[in-house]
CSV table of C-alpha atoms and ligand atoms in Angstrom, one decimal:
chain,number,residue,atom,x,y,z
A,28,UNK,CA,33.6,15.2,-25.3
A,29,UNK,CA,31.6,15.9,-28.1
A,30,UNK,CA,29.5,19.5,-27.3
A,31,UNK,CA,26.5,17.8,-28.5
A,32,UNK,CA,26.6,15.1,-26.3
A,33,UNK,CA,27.6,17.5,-23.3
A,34,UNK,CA,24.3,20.1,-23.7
A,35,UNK,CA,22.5,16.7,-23.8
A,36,UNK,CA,23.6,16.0,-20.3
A,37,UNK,CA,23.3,19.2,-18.9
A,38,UNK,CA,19.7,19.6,-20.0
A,39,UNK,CA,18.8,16.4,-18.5
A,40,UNK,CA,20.1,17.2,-15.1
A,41,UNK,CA,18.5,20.6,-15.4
A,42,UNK,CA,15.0,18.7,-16.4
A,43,UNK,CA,15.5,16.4,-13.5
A,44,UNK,CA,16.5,19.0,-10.8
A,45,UNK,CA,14.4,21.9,-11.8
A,46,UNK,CA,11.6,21.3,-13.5
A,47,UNK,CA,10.6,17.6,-13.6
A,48,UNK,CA,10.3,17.3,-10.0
A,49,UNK,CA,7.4,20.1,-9.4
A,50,UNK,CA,5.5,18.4,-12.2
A,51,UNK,CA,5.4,15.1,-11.3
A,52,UNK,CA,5.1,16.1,-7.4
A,53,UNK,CA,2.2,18.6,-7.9
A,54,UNK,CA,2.9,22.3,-7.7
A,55,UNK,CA,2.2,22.7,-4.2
A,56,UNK,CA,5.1,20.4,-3.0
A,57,UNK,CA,7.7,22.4,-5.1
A,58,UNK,CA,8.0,24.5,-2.3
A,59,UNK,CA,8.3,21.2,0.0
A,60,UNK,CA,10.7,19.1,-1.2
A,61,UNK,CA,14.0,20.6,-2.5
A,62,UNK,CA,15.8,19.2,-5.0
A,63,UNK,CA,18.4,18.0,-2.0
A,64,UNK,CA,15.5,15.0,-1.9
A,65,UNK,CA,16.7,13.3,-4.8
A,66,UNK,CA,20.7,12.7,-3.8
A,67,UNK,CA,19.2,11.4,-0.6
A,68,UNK,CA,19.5,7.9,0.9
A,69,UNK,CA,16.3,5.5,0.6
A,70,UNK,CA,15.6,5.7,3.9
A,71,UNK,CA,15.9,9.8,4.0
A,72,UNK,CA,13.2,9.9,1.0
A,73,UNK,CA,11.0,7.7,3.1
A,74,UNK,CA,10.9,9.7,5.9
A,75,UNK,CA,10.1,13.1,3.6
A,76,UNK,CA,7.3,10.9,2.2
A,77,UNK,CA,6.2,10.0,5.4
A,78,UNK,CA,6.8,13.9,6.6
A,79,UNK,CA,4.7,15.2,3.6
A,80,UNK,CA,1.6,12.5,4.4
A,81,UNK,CA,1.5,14.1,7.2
A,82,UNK,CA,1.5,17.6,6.5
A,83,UNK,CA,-1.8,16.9,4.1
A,84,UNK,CA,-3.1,15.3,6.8
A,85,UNK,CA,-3.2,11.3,5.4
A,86,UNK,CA,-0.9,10.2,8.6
A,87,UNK,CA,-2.8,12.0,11.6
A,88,UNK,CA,-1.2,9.3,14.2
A,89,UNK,CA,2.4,8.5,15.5
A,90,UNK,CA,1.7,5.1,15.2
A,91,UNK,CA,1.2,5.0,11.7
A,92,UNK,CA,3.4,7.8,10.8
A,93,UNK,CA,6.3,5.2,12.8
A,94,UNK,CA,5.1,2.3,10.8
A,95,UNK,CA,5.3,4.2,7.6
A,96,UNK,CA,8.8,5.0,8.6
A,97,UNK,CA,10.2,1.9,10.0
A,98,UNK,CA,8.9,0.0,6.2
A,99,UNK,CA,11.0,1.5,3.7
A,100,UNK,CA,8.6,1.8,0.6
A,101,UNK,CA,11.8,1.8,-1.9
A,102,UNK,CA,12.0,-2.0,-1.1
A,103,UNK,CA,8.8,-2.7,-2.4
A,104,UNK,CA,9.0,-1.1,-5.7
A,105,UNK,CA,10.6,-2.1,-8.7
A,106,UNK,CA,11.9,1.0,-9.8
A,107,UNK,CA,13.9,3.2,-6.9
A,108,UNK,CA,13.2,6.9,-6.6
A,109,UNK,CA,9.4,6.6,-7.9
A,110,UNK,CA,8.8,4.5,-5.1
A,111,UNK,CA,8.8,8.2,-3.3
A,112,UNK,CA,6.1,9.6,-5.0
A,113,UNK,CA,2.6,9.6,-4.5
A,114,UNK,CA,1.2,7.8,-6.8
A,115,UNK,CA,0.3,4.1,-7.8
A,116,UNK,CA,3.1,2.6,-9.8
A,117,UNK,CA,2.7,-0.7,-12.1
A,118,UNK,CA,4.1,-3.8,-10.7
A,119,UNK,CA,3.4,-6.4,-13.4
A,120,UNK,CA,0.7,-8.7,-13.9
A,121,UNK,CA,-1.9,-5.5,-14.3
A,122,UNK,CA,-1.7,-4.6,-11.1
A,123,UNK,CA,-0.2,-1.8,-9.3
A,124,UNK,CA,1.0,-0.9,-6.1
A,125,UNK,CA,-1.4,1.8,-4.0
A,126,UNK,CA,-0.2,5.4,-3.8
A,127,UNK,CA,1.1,6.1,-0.1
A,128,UNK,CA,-1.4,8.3,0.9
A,129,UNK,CA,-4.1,5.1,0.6
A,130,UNK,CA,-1.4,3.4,2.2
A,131,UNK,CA,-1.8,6.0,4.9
A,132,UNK,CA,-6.0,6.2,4.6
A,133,UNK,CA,-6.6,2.7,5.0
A,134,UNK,CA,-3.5,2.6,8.5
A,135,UNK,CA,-5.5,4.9,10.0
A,136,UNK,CA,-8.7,3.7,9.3
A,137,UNK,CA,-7.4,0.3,10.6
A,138,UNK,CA,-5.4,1.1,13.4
A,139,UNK,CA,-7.1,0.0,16.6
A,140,UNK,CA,-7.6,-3.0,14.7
A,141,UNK,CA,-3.9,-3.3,14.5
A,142,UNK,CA,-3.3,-3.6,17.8
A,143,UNK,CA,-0.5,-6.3,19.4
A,144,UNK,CA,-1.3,-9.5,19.3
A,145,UNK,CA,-5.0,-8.7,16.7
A,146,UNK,CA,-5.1,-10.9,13.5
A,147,UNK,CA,-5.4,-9.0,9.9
A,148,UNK,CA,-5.9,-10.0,6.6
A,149,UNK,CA,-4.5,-8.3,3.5
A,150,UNK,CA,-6.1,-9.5,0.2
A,151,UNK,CA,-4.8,-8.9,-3.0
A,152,UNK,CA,-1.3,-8.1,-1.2
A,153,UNK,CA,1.0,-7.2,-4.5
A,154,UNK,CA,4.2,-6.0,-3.2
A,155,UNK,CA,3.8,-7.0,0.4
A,156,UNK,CA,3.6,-3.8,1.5
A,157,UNK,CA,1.1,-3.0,3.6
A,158,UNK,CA,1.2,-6.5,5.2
A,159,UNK,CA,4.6,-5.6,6.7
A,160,UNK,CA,2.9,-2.5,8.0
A,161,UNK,CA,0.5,-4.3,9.6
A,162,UNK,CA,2.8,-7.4,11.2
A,163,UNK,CA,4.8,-4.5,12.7
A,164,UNK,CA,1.7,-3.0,14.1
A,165,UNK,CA,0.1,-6.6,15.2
A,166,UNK,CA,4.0,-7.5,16.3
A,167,UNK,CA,5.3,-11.6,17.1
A,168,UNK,CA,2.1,-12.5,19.0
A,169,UNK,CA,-0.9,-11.6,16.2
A,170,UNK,CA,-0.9,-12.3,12.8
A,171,UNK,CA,-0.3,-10.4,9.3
A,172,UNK,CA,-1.6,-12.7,6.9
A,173,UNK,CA,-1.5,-11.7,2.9
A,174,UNK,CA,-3.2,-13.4,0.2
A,175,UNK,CA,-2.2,-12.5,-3.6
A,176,UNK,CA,-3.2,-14.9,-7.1
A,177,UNK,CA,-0.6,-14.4,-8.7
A,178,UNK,CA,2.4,-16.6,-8.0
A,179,UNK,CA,5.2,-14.8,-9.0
A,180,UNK,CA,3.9,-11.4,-7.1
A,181,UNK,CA,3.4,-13.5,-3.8
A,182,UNK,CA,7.3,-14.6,-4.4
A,183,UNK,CA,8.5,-11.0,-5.0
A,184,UNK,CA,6.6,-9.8,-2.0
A,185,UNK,CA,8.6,-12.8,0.0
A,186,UNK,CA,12.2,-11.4,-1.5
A,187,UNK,CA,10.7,-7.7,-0.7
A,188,UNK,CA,9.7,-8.4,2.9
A,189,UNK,CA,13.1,-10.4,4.0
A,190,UNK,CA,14.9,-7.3,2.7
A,191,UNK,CA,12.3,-4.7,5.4
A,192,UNK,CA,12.4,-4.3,9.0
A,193,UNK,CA,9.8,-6.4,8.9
A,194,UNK,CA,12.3,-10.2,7.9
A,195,UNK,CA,12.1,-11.4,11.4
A,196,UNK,CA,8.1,-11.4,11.6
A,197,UNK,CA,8.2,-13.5,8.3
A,198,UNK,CA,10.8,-15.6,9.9
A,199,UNK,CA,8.6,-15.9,13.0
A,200,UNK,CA,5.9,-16.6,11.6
A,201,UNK,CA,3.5,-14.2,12.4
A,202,UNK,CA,3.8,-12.9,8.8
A,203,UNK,CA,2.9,-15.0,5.9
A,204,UNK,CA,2.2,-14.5,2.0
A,205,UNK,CA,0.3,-17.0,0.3
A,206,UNK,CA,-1.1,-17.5,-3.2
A,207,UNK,CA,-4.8,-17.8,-2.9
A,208,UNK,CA,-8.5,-16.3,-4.3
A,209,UNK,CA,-8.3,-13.7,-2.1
A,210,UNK,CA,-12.5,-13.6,-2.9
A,211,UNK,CA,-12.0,-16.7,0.0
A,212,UNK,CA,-10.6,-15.1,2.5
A,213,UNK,CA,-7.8,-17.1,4.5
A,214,UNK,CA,-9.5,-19.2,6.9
A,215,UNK,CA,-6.5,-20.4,8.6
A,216,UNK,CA,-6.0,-17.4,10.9
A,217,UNK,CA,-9.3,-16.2,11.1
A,218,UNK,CA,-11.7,-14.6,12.6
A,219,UNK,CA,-9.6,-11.3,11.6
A,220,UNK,CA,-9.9,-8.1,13.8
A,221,UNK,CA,-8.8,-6.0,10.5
A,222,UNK,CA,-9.2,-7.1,6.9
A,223,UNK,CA,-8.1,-4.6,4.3
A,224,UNK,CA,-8.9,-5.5,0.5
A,225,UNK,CA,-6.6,-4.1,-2.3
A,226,UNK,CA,-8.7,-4.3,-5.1
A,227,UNK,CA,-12.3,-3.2,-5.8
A,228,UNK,CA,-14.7,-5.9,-5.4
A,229,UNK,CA,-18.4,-5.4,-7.4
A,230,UNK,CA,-19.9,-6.6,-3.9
A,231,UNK,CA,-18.1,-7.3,-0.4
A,232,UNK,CA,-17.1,-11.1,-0.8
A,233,UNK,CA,-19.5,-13.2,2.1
A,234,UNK,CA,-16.5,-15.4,3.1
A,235,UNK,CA,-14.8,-12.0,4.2
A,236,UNK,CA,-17.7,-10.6,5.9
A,237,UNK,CA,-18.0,-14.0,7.5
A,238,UNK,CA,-14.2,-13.8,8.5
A,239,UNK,CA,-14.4,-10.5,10.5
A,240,UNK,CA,-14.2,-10.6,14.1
A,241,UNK,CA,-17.1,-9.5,16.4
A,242,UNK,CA,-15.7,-5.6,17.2
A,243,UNK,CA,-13.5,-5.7,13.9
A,244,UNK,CA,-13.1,-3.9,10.8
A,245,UNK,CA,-12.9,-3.7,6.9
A,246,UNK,CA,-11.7,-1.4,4.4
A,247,UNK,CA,-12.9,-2.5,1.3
A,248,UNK,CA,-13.4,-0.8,-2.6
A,249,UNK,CA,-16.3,-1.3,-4.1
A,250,UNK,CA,-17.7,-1.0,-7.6
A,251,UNK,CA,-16.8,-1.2,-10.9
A,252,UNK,CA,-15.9,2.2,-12.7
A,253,UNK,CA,-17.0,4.0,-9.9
A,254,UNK,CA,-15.7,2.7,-6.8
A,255,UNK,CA,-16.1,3.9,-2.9
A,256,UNK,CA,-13.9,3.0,-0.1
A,257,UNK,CA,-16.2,1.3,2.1
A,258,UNK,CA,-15.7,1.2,6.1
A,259,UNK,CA,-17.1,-2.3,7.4
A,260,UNK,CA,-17.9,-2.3,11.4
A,261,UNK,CA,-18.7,-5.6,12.4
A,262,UNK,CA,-20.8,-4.9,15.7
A,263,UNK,CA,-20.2,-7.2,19.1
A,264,UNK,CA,-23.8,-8.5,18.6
A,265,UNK,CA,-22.8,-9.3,15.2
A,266,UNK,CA,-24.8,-7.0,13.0
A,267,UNK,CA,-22.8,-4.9,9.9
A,268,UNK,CA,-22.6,-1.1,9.3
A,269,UNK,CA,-20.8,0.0,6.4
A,270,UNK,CA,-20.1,4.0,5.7
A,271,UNK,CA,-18.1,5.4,2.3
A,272,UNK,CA,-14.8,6.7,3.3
A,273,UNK,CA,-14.3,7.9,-0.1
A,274,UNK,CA,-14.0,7.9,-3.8
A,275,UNK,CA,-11.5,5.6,-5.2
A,276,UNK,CA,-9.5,4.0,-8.1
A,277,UNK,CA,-8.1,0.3,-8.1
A,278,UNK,CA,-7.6,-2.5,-10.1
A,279,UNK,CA,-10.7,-5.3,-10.1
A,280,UNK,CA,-10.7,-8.2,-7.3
A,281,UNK,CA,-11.3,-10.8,-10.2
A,282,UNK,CA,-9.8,-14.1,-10.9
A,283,UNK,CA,-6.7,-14.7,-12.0
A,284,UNK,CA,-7.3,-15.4,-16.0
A,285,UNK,CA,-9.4,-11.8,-16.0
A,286,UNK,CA,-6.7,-10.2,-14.4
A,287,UNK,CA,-3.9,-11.4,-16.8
A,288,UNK,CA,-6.1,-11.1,-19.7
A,289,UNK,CA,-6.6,-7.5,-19.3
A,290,UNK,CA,-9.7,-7.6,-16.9
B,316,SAH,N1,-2.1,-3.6,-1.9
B,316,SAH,C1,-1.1,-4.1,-2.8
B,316,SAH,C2,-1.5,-4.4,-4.2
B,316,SAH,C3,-2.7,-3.6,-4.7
B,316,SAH,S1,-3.1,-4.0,-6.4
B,316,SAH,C4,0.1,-3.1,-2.8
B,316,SAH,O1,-0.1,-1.9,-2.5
B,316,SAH,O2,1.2,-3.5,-3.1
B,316,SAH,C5,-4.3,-5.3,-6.1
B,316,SAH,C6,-3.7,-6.6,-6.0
B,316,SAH,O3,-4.9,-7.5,-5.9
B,316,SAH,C7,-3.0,-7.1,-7.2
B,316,SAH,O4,-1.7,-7.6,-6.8
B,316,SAH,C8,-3.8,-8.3,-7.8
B,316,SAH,O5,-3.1,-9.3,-8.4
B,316,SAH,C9,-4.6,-8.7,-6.5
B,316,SAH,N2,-5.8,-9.4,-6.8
B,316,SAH,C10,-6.9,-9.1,-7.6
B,316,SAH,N3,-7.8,-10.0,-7.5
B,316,SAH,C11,-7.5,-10.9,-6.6
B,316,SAH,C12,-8.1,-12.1,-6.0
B,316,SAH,N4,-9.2,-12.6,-6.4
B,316,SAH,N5,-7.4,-12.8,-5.1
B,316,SAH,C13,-6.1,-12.3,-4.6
B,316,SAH,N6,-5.5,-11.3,-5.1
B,316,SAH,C14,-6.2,-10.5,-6.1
């Protein structure tokens, strides 16, 4: 073999062994994750994901730390190992998959609104991700419902979920993906006893306050450049309070021709 092209290879599997991994991980994880990580299986890198989530403290529950396990992110994300880091990755059509740990944020925030048998609502589902964690949570008798405008996202999400642990729900029914103006809500299945939003809206959309369950709950972004990740109790007697869970980043809930026109 040419020497040239043989010090080419070697320095490329030093890069990706030895030094590429602390930088794109963060310094702090270098210590975490070994470099054993990266000639694991998919489903070993998922659990040192979900592992990691935890120690920061994202996953504080069994429940969702088993969710988080049981849906293989590597299935939802076009491009294999990066599916293992945390951090959003591009998925087409301007949009972008959420980084794990607000995958993690909004399970926990959501959980006892995820109980067997509740109804939830995902709008702007992408991949599909997060609606097969929440039809495992719900299980065969609620609902995961996710509602995406772009087409050919809502038929990747379909090939995405078949290949989870999550195929028989879809099967069953009690999973769905549709293509839809998320701004609407999904009627269908409502009222909803969880409703999480994936993009940041510039003011909570009525037809999804109107949608939430008596008792229920919404995590929603909201704002333009600045957004918040609002927490929206619906009260028994009806009435709304809404707290800031945090600052955030996401793409704009918009309509379809902003969105592919570059917002
Ligand atoms: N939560 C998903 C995707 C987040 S990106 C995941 O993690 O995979 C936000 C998604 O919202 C994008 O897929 C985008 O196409 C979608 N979206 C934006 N505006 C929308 C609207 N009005 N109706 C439905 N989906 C919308």
């Amino acid at each position: 073999m040419d020497a040239k092209i043989l010090v080419a290879l070697l320095a490329i599997v030093f890069l990706k062994f030895f030094w590429v991994v602390p930088i794109w991980t963060g310094g702090d994880l270098k210590n975490k994750i070994s470099w054993h990580f990266w000639t694991r299986g998919s489903a070993d890198k998922n659990n040192v994901l979900v592992e990691q989530l935890k120690q920061y403290g994202v996953i504080k529950t069994k429940k969702v730390a088993e969710v988080m396990e049981t849906i293989d992110r590597g299935l939802f994300v076009p491009d294999g190992n990066s599916a293992y880091i945390d951090s959003p990755m591009p998925i087409g059509y301007n949009a972008t998959i959420s980084a794990p740990h607000m995958h993690g944020t909004c399970l926990e925030l959501l959980k006892e609104h995820l109980q067997p048998g509740m109804h939830a609502l995902d709008v702007g589902s992408g991949t599909g991700y997060l609606t097969a964690c929440f039809a495992m949570m719900v299980g065969p008798q609620g609902r995961a419902v996710g509602v995406e405008h772009i087409p050919e996202l809502v038929a990747s999400s379909i090939e995405n979920v078949k290949r989870s642990a999550a195929s028989s729900l879809l099967n069953g029914g009690s999973l769905s993906l549709h293509v839809a103006d998320g701004r609407q809500g999904w009627p269908e299945q409502a009222p909803y006893d969880a409703i999480h939003v994936g993009a940041a809206a510039e003011k909570i959309p009525q037809p999804l306050l109107d949608q939430l369950k008596p008792g229920g709950r919404m995590v929603i972004p909201v704002g333009s450049f600045f957004q918040d990740l609002q927490v929206v109790d619906k009260k028994l007697d009806g009435s709304i309070s809404i707290r800031s869970e945090t600052s955030v980043r996401y793409v704009p809930l918009t309509s379809r021709a902003a969105q592919l026109q570059g917002f």
